[in-house]
Coordinates of C-alpha atoms and ligand atoms in Angstrom, one line a residue:
X1 CA 140.1 117.5 50.7
X2 CA 142.5 117.0 48.0
X3 CA 143.2 113.3 46.9
X4 CA 146.6 111.9 47.8
X5 CA 149.0 111.9 45.0
X6 CA 151.2 108.9 43.9
X7 CA 153.0 110.7 41.1
X8 CA 155.6 112.8 43.0
X9 CA 158.8 113.3 40.9
X10 CA 162.1 113.2 42.5
X11 CA 162.7 116.9 41.2
X12 CA 159.5 117.9 42.8
X13 CA 160.4 116.5 46.1
X14 CA 163.9 118.2 45.6
X15 CA 162.1 121.6 45.2
X16 CA 160.1 120.9 48.5
X17 CA 163.3 120.1 50.4
X18 CA 164.7 123.4 49.0
X19 CA 161.9 125.9 50.1
X20 CA 162.7 128.6 52.6
X21 CA 162.5 126.6 56.0
X22 CA 159.6 128.8 57.0
X23 CA 157.5 128.2 53.7
X24 CA 158.2 124.4 54.1
X25 CA 157.1 124.1 57.6
X26 CA 154.0 126.3 57.0
X27 CA 153.0 124.0 54.0
X28 CA 153.7 120.9 56.2
X29 CA 151.7 122.1 59.2
X30 CA 148.7 123.0 56.8
X31 CA 148.8 119.3 55.6
X32 CA 149.1 118.1 59.0
X33 CA 146.1 120.0 60.3
X34 CA 144.0 119.2 57.4
X35 CA 144.6 115.4 57.7
X36 CA 145.7 114.5 61.2
X37 CA 144.8 115.4 64.7
X38 CA 146.9 118.5 65.5
X39 CA 148.4 117.6 68.9
X40 CA 148.3 113.9 68.9
X41 CA 151.2 111.4 68.8
X42 CA 151.0 107.6 68.6
X43 CA 153.5 105.5 70.6
X44 CA 155.0 102.3 69.5
X45 CA 157.6 100.1 71.5
X46 CA 160.2 97.8 70.0
X47 CA 161.4 94.2 71.1
X48 CA 164.2 92.5 69.5
X49 CA 163.0 88.8 69.4
X50 CA 166.1 87.6 67.6
X51 CA 169.2 89.7 67.8
X52 CA 172.6 89.7 65.9
X53 CA 174.1 87.2 63.4
X54 CA 172.4 88.4 60.4
X55 CA 173.6 87.2 57.0
X56 CA 172.8 90.5 55.4
X57 CA 175.5 93.3 54.9
X58 CA 173.5 96.4 55.5
X59 CA 176.3 99.0 56.1
X60 CA 174.4 100.7 59.0
X61 CA 173.5 97.8 61.0
X62 CA 174.9 96.6 64.3
X63 CA 173.4 93.1 63.9
X64 CA 175.0 92.3 60.5
X65 CA 177.4 89.2 61.0
X66 CA 179.8 90.9 58.5
X67 CA 180.9 93.4 61.1
X68 CA 182.5 93.3 64.5
X69 CA 180.2 95.4 66.7
X70 CA 180.6 93.6 70.1
X71 CA 177.0 92.8 69.9
X72 CA 176.0 89.5 71.5
X73 CA 174.2 87.1 69.3
X74 CA 170.9 85.9 70.9
X75 CA 168.6 83.1 70.0
X76 CA 164.8 83.7 69.4
X77 CA 163.2 84.9 72.6
X78 CA 160.8 82.7 74.5
X79 CA 157.2 83.3 74.8
X80 CA 157.2 84.4 78.4
X81 CA 159.8 87.1 77.6
X82 CA 157.5 88.4 74.8
X83 CA 154.5 88.4 77.2
X84 CA 156.4 90.3 79.9
X85 CA 157.7 92.9 77.4
X86 CA 154.2 93.3 75.9
X87 CA 152.8 93.9 79.3
X88 CA 155.4 96.4 80.1
X89 CA 154.6 98.2 76.8
X90 CA 150.8 98.3 77.8
X91 CA 151.8 99.9 81.2
X92 CA 154.1 102.5 79.5
X93 CA 150.9 103.6 77.4
X94 CA 152.1 102.2 74.1
X95 CA 149.4 101.3 71.5
X96 CA 151.7 99.4 69.1
X97 CA 154.1 96.6 69.9
X98 CA 156.8 95.9 67.1
X99 CA 159.0 92.9 67.2
X100 CA 162.0 92.9 65.1
X101 CA 164.3 89.8 64.0
X102 CA 167.9 89.9 62.5
X103 CA 166.7 87.7 59.5
X104 CA 167.4 88.1 55.7
X105 CA 164.0 86.2 55.6
X106 CA 162.1 83.9 57.9
X107 CA 161.9 80.4 57.4
X108 CA 158.2 78.9 57.6
X109 CA 159.4 77.4 60.9
X110 CA 160.5 80.8 62.2
X111 CA 157.1 82.1 61.1
X112 CA 155.3 79.5 63.3
X113 CA 157.2 80.7 66.3
X114 CA 156.5 84.4 65.4
X115 CA 152.8 83.7 65.1
X116 CA 152.6 82.4 68.6
X117 CA 154.4 85.6 69.6
X118 CA 151.8 87.8 67.8
X119 CA 148.9 86.0 69.5
X120 CA 150.5 86.8 73.0
X121 CA 150.8 90.4 72.1
X122 CA 147.3 90.5 70.7
X123 CA 146.1 89.0 74.1
X124 CA 147.5 92.1 75.8
X125 CA 145.5 94.4 73.7
X126 CA 148.2 95.9 71.7
X127 CA 148.3 96.6 67.9
X128 CA 150.9 94.1 66.4
X129 CA 153.7 94.8 64.0
X130 CA 156.7 92.7 63.0
X131 CA 159.8 93.2 60.8
X132 CA 161.4 89.9 59.8
X133 CA 163.0 90.6 56.5
X134 CA 161.8 89.4 53.1
X135 CA 158.5 87.6 52.9
X136 CA 156.9 85.5 50.2
X137 CA 153.4 86.0 49.2
X138 CA 152.3 82.8 51.1
X139 CA 154.1 83.9 54.2
X140 CA 152.5 87.3 54.2
X141 CA 149.2 85.4 53.7
X142 CA 149.9 83.4 57.0
X143 CA 150.7 86.5 59.0
X144 CA 147.5 88.2 57.8
X145 CA 145.5 85.2 58.8
X146 CA 146.8 85.4 62.3
X147 CA 145.5 89.0 62.5
X148 CA 149.0 90.9 62.2
X149 CA 148.1 94.6 62.0
X150 CA 151.3 96.1 60.3
X151 CA 154.4 94.6 58.6
X152 CA 157.7 96.9 58.8
X153 CA 160.0 96.7 55.9
X154 CA 162.0 99.8 54.9
X155 CA 163.2 101.1 51.8
X156 CA 166.0 102.5 53.5
X157 CA 167.2 105.1 50.9
X158 CA 166.9 106.0 47.2
X159 CA 167.4 103.4 44.5
X160 CA 170.5 105.1 43.3
X161 CA 172.3 105.1 46.6
X162 CA 171.1 101.8 47.8
X163 CA 173.9 99.9 46.2
X164 CA 176.5 101.7 48.4
X165 CA 174.7 100.5 51.6
X166 CA 173.5 96.9 50.9
X167 CA 174.9 94.4 48.4
X168 CA 173.1 91.2 49.6
X169 CA 169.6 92.1 48.2
X170 CA 168.5 94.4 45.8
X171 CA 165.7 97.3 45.9
X172 CA 163.3 95.3 43.9
X173 CA 163.4 92.6 46.6
X174 CA 162.0 95.1 49.0
X175 CA 159.3 96.3 46.6
X176 CA 158.2 92.7 46.1
X177 CA 158.0 92.1 49.9
X178 CA 155.9 95.3 50.3
X179 CA 153.6 94.1 47.7
X180 CA 153.2 90.8 49.1
X181 CA 152.3 92.5 52.4
X182 CA 149.9 94.8 51.0
X183 CA 148.2 92.1 48.8
X184 CA 147.7 90.0 51.9
X185 CA 145.7 92.8 53.5
X186 CA 148.2 93.8 56.2
X187 CA 149.1 97.4 56.8
X188 CA 152.4 98.7 55.7
X189 CA 155.1 100.4 57.8
X190 CA 157.8 101.6 55.5
X191 CA 160.5 104.2 55.7
X192 CA 164.2 104.8 55.6
X193 CA 167.3 106.2 57.3
X194 CA 168.8 109.5 56.9
X195 CA 172.4 110.5 57.5
X196 CA 174.3 107.8 55.7
X197 CA 176.1 110.2 53.5
X198 CA 173.3 110.4 51.0
X199 CA 172.6 113.4 48.9
X200 CA 169.4 115.7 49.1
X201 CA 168.4 114.1 45.8
X202 CA 168.6 110.6 47.4
X203 CA 166.6 111.8 50.3
X204 CA 164.0 113.1 47.8
X205 CA 164.4 109.9 45.9
X206 CA 163.4 107.8 48.9
X207 CA 160.3 110.0 49.6
X208 CA 159.2 109.8 46.0
X209 CA 159.5 106.1 46.1
X210 CA 157.4 105.9 49.4
X211 CA 154.7 108.2 48.0
X212 CA 154.6 106.2 44.9
X213 CA 152.9 103.3 46.7
X214 CA 149.2 103.3 46.2
X215 CA 147.9 103.3 49.0
X216 CA 150.7 105.2 50.9
X217 CA 152.3 103.3 53.7
X218 CA 150.2 103.7 56.8
X219 CA 153.2 104.3 58.9
X220 CA 156.5 106.1 57.6
X221 CA 159.4 105.6 60.1
X222 CA 162.1 108.1 59.4
X223 CA 165.3 107.0 61.0
X224 CA 168.4 109.1 61.9
X225 CA 171.3 106.7 61.5
X226 CA 172.5 105.3 64.9
X227 CA 176.4 105.3 64.3
X228 CA 177.6 102.1 65.6
X229 CA 181.4 101.5 65.9
X230 CA 182.5 98.5 63.6
X231 CA 179.9 99.1 61.1
X232 CA 181.1 100.8 57.8
X233 CA 178.9 103.8 58.8
X234 CA 180.3 103.9 62.3
X235 CA 182.0 107.3 61.5
X236 CA 179.5 108.8 59.0
X237 CA 179.3 112.6 59.0
X238 CA 176.7 114.4 61.0
X239 CA 173.6 115.3 59.1
X240 CA 172.4 119.0 59.5
X241 CA 169.5 118.7 62.0
X242 CA 167.4 121.2 59.9
X243 CA 167.8 119.0 56.8
X244 CA 166.4 116.2 58.8
X245 CA 163.4 118.3 59.8
X246 CA 163.0 119.3 56.2
X247 CA 162.7 115.5 55.1
X248 CA 159.9 115.1 57.9
X249 CA 158.1 118.1 56.5
X250 CA 158.3 116.8 52.9
X251 CA 157.1 113.3 54.1
X252 CA 154.1 114.9 55.7
X253 CA 153.3 116.8 52.5
X254 CA 153.8 113.9 50.1
X255 CA 152.0 111.4 52.4
X256 CA 149.3 113.6 54.3
X257 CA 147.4 110.7 55.6
X258 CA 150.3 108.5 57.0
X259 CA 151.7 108.3 60.5
X260 CA 155.1 109.8 60.1
X261 CA 157.3 108.3 62.8
X262 CA 160.4 109.9 64.4
X263 CA 162.3 106.6 64.7
X264 CA 165.9 105.8 65.5
X265 CA 168.2 108.7 66.4
X266 CA 166.0 110.5 68.9
X267 CA 168.7 109.9 71.4
X268 CA 171.0 112.4 69.8
X269 CA 168.2 115.1 69.0
X270 CA 167.7 117.9 71.2
X271 CA 164.2 118.5 72.6
X272 CA 164.2 121.5 70.3
X273 CA 164.9 119.6 67.4
X274 CA 162.2 117.0 68.2
X275 CA 159.9 119.8 68.7
X276 CA 160.5 121.1 65.2
X277 CA 160.1 117.6 63.9
X278 CA 156.4 117.4 65.5
X279 CA 155.8 120.9 64.0
X280 CA 156.8 119.6 60.6
X281 CA 154.3 116.8 61.0
X282 CA 156.0 113.9 62.7
X283 CA 153.1 112.2 64.8
X284 CA 154.6 109.1 66.1
X285 CA 157.6 107.8 67.9
X286 CA 159.5 104.7 69.3
X287 CA 159.3 104.9 73.0
X288 CA 161.2 102.9 75.6
X289 CA 164.9 102.8 76.5
X290 CA 166.0 100.7 73.7
X291 CA 165.3 100.5 70.0
X292 CA 166.3 97.0 68.9
X293 CA 170.0 97.2 70.1
X294 CA 170.7 100.7 70.6
X295 CA 169.7 103.4 73.0
X296 CA 166.5 105.5 72.9
X297 CA 165.6 108.5 75.1
X298 CA 164.8 107.8 78.7
X299 CA 161.0 107.4 79.2
X300 CA 161.0 110.3 81.6
X301 CA 162.7 112.7 79.4
X302 CA 160.0 111.7 76.6
X303 CA 157.1 112.3 79.0
X304 CA 158.5 115.6 80.1
X305 CA 158.8 116.6 76.4
X306 CA 155.3 115.5 75.4
X307 CA 154.0 117.4 78.4
X308 CA 156.0 120.6 77.7
X309 CA 154.7 120.5 74.1
X310 CA 151.1 119.9 75.1
X311 CA 151.2 116.5 72.8
X312 CA 148.5 114.1 73.7
X313 CA 150.8 111.0 73.6
X314 CA 147.9 108.6 74.8
X315 CA 149.9 107.7 77.8
X316 CA 147.1 108.0 80.5
X317 CA 149.3 108.8 83.4
X318 CA 151.6 111.4 81.8
X319 CA 149.1 114.4 81.1
X320 CA 150.1 117.7 82.5
X321 CA 148.4 118.6 85.8
Ligands
SAM401 N1 166.1 92.4 59.5 C1 165.0 92.8 58.9 C2 165.2 93.8 57.9 O1 166.1 94.4 57.7 O2 164.3 93.8 57.0 C3 164.2 93.6 60.1 C4 165.1 94.4 61.2 S1 166.0 95.7 60.6 C5 167.0 95.9 62.0 C6 164.9 97.0 60.5 C7 165.3 98.3 60.1 O3 166.0 99.0 61.2 C8 166.2 98.4 58.9 O4 165.5 98.4 57.7 C9 166.8 99.9 59.0 O5 165.9 100.8 58.3 C10 166.7 100.1 60.5 N2 168.0 100.3 61.2 C11 168.9 99.2 61.4 N3 170.0 99.7 61.9 C12 169.9 101.1 61.9 C13 170.8 102.1 62.4 N4 172.0 101.8 63.0 N5 170.3 103.4 62.5 C14 169.1 103.6 62.0 N6 168.2 102.7 61.4 C15 168.6 101.5 61.6
DTB402 C1 162.4 101.2 61.8 O1 162.3 101.9 60.7 N1 163.2 101.5 62.9 C2 163.2 100.6 64.0 C3 162.2 99.6 63.6 N2 161.7 100.0 62.2 C4 162.3 98.2 63.5 C5 164.7 99.9 64.1 C6 165.6 100.9 64.3 C7 167.0 100.1 64.7 C8 168.2 101.0 65.2 C9 169.3 100.3 65.4 C10 169.2 99.2 66.5 O2 168.7 99.6 67.7 O3 169.7 98.1 66.3
SF4_403 FE1 170.1 92.0 58.9 FE2 168.0 93.7 59.1 FE3 170.3 94.4 60.0 FE4 170.1 94.4 57.5 S1 169.0 95.6 58.8 S2 171.8 93.4 58.6 S3 168.6 92.5 57.2 S4 169.0 92.9 60.8

C-alpha cells in the first residue's frame, strides 16, 4: 500500500482535475477500493446550536450579521433540545452528530455550555463533532479532555481566492486552529466550498492545502455552495456538476484514507450526480432534512438512493429487501 503523500503541488492537482473524465474516475475508484470499503457510506447529522448573528463576513453564509437573509437569530439551544435531536439522529441511523455555532470563536463560557452538550450526545452513543469557529490551544485541549471525537473547521477555498470571500479573518488563522485541534489529539474534519466563482486552479489549491496536512484530515467535507438570497454569493453562477465530481475524485486520490463527505448542496444534485460522486470516492453524507439553516434532501429520498445504489449506509432499517 503506497504511503500517503503530503507534497501534492497545485499544478499536479490541476493536472488531475484536467484528466479525461473516465481516466480520473478510474484512478479515483482504484484509490477508493484500495483504501476504503467499496460500498459503505458514513452518515452524519447536523444541529445548529446557535443560529445567526455571526460577526464574520463569509460571503456565502446566511448566518453572517453583515447580510440580510431573513434568518431569525437564536440563542444557544438548551440541553433538552440537544438530547432530543441526538435521540432522533440515533433513530435515523446516524453514527456522528455535529453541532455548529455561528461564532467567530467561542468564549470560555460558551465552551462550558458546549461541553455539556457533547456529554449529552456521547450518552446517546454517537460520535461527537463540533464546529465553533477559531479555537486557542487551551480551548482545543478542553474539548479533547471532554472526549470530543472531531472538530470541523474548513479552509473553504484556496489561499489566493480566500480574500474575495472573507475579510474578517485570514487563512493562517484557520491553519492555526487546525493545528491546535490536531495537537490536542482531536480528529480533524476539514474541507471547503465549491461554486463560489473560484477557478479550477483555486479548487486545486484548496485540495493541495488539505492534502498538505500531515496527517490528512480524517474527514473532508466538500460543500457545493447553497446560494442564499441576501448574501453576496446569492446569485453565483452554476458550477458544472461534472467539475464538482472531478473535485471529489481528486480529493479521493490525494487523500485516499480520508472520509470524503458530500456535504451542503445535495438538495440541488440529481440522484445521478450523487451516484457519480460516490463512484468518484465520496463515502459520507450529511443526512436529515436541514443542514444548519438550509435544506437537505428528504430522508426517504436518501434512503431510496442508497438502496438503489446498494450502498451500506449503516442505517439498520433501510436495507433493500
Ligand atoms: N462559525 C463557524 C465557522 O465558520 O468556523 C462554524 C459554522 S460554519 C456555518 C461551518 C461551515 O459551513 C463553513 O466553514 C462553510 O464551509 C460551510 N457553509 C456555510 N454556509 C454555507 C453555504 N451557504 N453553502 C455551503 N457551505 C456553507
Ligand atoms: C461543513 O463543511 N458543512 C456543514 C458543516 N460542515 C458544519 C455546514 C453546511 C452549512 C450550509 C449552510 C447552512 O445550512 O446554513
Ligand atoms: Fe460565521 Fe461561520 Fe457563517 Fe462565517 S461561516 S459567517 S464564521 S457562521
